[in-house]
Tab-separated table of C-alpha atoms in Angstrom:
chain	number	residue	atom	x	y	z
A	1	UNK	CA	-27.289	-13.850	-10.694
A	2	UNK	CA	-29.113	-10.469	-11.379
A	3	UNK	CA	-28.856	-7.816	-9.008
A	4	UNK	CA	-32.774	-7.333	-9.451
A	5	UNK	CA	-33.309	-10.435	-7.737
A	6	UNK	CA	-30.996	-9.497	-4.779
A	7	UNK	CA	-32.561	-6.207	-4.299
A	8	UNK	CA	-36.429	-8.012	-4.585
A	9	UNK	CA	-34.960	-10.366	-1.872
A	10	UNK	CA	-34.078	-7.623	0.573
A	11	UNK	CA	-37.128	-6.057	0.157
A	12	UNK	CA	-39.247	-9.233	0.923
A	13	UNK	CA	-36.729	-10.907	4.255
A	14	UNK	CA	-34.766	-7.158	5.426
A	15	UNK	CA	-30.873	-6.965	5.096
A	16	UNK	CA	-29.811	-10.063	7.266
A	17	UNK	CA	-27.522	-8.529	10.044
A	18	UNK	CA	-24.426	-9.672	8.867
A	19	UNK	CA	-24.667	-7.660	5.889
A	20	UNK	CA	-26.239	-4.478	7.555
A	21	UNK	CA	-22.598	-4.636	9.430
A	22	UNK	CA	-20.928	-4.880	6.162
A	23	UNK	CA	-23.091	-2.110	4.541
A	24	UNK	CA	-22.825	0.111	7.657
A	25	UNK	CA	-18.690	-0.383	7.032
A	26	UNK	CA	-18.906	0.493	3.372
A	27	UNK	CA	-21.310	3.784	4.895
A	28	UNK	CA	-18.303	4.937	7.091
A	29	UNK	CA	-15.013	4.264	4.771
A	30	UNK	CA	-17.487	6.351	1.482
A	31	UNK	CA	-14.828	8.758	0.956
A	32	UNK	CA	-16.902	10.017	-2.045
A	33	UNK	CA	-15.282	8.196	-4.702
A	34	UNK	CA	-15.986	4.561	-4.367
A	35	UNK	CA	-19.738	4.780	-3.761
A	36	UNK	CA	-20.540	8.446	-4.777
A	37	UNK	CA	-24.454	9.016	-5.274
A	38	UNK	CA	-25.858	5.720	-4.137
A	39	UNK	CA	-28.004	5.116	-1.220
A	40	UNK	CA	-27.930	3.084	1.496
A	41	UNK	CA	-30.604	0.796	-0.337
A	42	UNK	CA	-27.968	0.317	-3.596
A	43	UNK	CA	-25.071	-0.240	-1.114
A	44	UNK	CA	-26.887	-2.696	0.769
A	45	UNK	CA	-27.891	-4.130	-2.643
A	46	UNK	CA	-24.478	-4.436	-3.656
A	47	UNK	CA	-22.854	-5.892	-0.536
A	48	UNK	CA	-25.738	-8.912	-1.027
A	49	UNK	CA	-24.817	-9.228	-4.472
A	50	UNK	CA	-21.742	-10.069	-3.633
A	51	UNK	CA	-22.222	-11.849	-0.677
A	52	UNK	CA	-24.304	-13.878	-2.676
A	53	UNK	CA	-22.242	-14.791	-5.234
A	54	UNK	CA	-19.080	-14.904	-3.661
A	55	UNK	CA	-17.507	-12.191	-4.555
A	56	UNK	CA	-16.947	-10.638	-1.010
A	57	UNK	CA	-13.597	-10.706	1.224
A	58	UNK	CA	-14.759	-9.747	4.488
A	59	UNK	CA	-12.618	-9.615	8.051
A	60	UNK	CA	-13.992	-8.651	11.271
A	61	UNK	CA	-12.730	-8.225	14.933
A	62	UNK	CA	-14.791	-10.012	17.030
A	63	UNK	CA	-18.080	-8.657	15.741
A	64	UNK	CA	-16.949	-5.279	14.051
A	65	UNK	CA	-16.113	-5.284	10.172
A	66	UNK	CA	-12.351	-4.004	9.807
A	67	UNK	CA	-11.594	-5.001	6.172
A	68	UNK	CA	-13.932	-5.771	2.687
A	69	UNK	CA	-13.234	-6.105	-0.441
A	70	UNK	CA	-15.197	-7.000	-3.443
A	71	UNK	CA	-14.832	-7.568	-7.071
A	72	UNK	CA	-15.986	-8.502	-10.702
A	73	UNK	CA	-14.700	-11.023	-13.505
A	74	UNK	CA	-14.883	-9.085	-16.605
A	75	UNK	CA	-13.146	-8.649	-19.759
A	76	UNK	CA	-10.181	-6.699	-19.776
A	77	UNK	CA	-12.348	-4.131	-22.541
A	78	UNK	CA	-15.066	-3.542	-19.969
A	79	UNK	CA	-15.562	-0.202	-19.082
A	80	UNK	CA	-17.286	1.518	-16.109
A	81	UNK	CA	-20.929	0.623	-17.359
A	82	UNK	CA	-20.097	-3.137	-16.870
A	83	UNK	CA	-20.852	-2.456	-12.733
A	84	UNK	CA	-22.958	0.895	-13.130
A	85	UNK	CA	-25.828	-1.242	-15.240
A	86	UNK	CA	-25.080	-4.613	-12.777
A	87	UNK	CA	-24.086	-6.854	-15.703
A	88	UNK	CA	-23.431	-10.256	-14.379
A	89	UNK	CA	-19.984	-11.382	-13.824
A	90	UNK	CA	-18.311	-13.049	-17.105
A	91	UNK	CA	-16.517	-16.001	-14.560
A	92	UNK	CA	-14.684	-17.081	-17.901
A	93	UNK	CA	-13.396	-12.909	-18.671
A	94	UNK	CA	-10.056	-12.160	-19.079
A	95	UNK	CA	-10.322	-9.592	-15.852
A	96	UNK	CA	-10.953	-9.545	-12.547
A	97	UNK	CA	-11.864	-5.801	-11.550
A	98	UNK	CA	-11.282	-5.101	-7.607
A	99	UNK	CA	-13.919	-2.690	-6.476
A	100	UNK	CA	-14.427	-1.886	-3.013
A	101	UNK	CA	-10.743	-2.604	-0.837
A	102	UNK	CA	-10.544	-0.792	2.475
A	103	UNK	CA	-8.775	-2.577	5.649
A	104	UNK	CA	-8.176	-0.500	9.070
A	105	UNK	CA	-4.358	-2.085	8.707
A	106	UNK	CA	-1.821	-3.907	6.871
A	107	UNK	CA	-2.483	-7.237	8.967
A	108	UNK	CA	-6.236	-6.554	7.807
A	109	UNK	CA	-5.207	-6.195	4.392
A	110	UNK	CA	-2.847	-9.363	4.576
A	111	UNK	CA	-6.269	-11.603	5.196
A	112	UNK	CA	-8.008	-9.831	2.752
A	113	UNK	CA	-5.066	-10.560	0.234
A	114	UNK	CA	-5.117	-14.180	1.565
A	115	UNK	CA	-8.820	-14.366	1.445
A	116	UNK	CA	-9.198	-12.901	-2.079
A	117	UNK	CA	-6.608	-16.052	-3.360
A	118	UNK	CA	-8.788	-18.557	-1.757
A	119	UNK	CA	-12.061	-17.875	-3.105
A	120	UNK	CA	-10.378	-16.733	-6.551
A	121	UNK	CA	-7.812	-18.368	-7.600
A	122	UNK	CA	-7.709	-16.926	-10.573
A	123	UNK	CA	-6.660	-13.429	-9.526
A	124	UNK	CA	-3.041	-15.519	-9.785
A	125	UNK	CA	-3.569	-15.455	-13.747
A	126	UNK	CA	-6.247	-12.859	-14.759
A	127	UNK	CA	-5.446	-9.454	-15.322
A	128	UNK	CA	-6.084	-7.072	-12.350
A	129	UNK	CA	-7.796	-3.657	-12.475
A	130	UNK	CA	-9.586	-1.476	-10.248
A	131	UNK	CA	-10.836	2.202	-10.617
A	132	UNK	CA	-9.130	5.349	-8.769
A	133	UNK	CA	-9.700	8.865	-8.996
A	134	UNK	CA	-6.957	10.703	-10.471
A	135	UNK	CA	-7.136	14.574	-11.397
A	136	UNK	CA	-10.671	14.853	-10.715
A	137	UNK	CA	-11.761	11.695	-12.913
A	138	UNK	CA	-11.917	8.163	-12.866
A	139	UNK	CA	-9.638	6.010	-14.258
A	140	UNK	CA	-8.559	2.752	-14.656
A	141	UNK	CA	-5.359	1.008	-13.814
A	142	UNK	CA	-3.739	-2.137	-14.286
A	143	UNK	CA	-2.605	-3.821	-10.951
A	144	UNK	CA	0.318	-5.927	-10.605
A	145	UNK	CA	0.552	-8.677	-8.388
A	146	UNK	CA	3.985	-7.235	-7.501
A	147	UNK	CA	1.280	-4.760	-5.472
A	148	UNK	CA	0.094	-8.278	-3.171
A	149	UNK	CA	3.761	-9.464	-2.724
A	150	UNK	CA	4.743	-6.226	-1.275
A	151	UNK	CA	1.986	-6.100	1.468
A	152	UNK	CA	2.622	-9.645	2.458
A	153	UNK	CA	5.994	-9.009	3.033
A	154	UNK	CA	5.238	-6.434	5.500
């Protein structure tokens, strides 16, 4: 699935409502580092990406949005570039990258966790990164599952 194709859909039906919720979430947790320079329009872009390919964890309270997360199977050598030029997902990589992973709480973050094992059950086997902003610059780090087990024990 090409990203092109998601963002000619929302141009032609509108962002459904379910993801303008999701979108308006991402909006409010932007601390400047997870979605730094893009626009509403690529945000709402990449919500529906995922959303479209399944790549979305998302809990809500009633009708508010209090937890997403989204991700990317890769290849442990991917860089950056793999999700800044919207390469599609390599479902048999090495990798699954975990993007976008805010929750309002640690019971929110416990369904995400739960969630995230459901729809990919190969986040028990693949290698885990994400992205983080250290000193000023991006980097990437390996995450260990030990990280999961620790918040469900909570």
């Amino acid at each position: 699935m090409q990203a092109g194709y998601i963002r000619k859909w929302l141009e032609i039906n509108g962002v459904p409502k379910e993801l303008k919720s999701i979108v308006g979430y991402c909006i409010r947790k932007e601390n400047g580092k997870v979605f730094e320079g893009m626009d509403e329009d690529t945000i709402s872009t990449m919500v529906a990406y995922h959303y479209f390919k399944k790549t979305i964890s998302v809990i809500r309270d009633g009708e508010e949005v209090v937890g997403v997360h989204m991700w990317y199977n890769c290849n442990y050598t991917d860089d950056f570039s793999f999700i800044e030029n919207w390469e599609e997902d390599r479902k048999n990589g090495d990798t699954i990258f975990m993007a976008f992973l805010f929750a309002e709480s640690n019971d929110v973050m416990k369904e995400l966790i739960h969630d995230f094992m459901d729809k990919e059950p190969d986040m028990l086997t693949k290698k885990l990164v994400a992205m983080r902003e250290r000193g000023g610059y991006p980097r990437r780090l390996d995450i260990s599952r030990k990280y999961f087990t620790k918040i469900l024990k909570k």
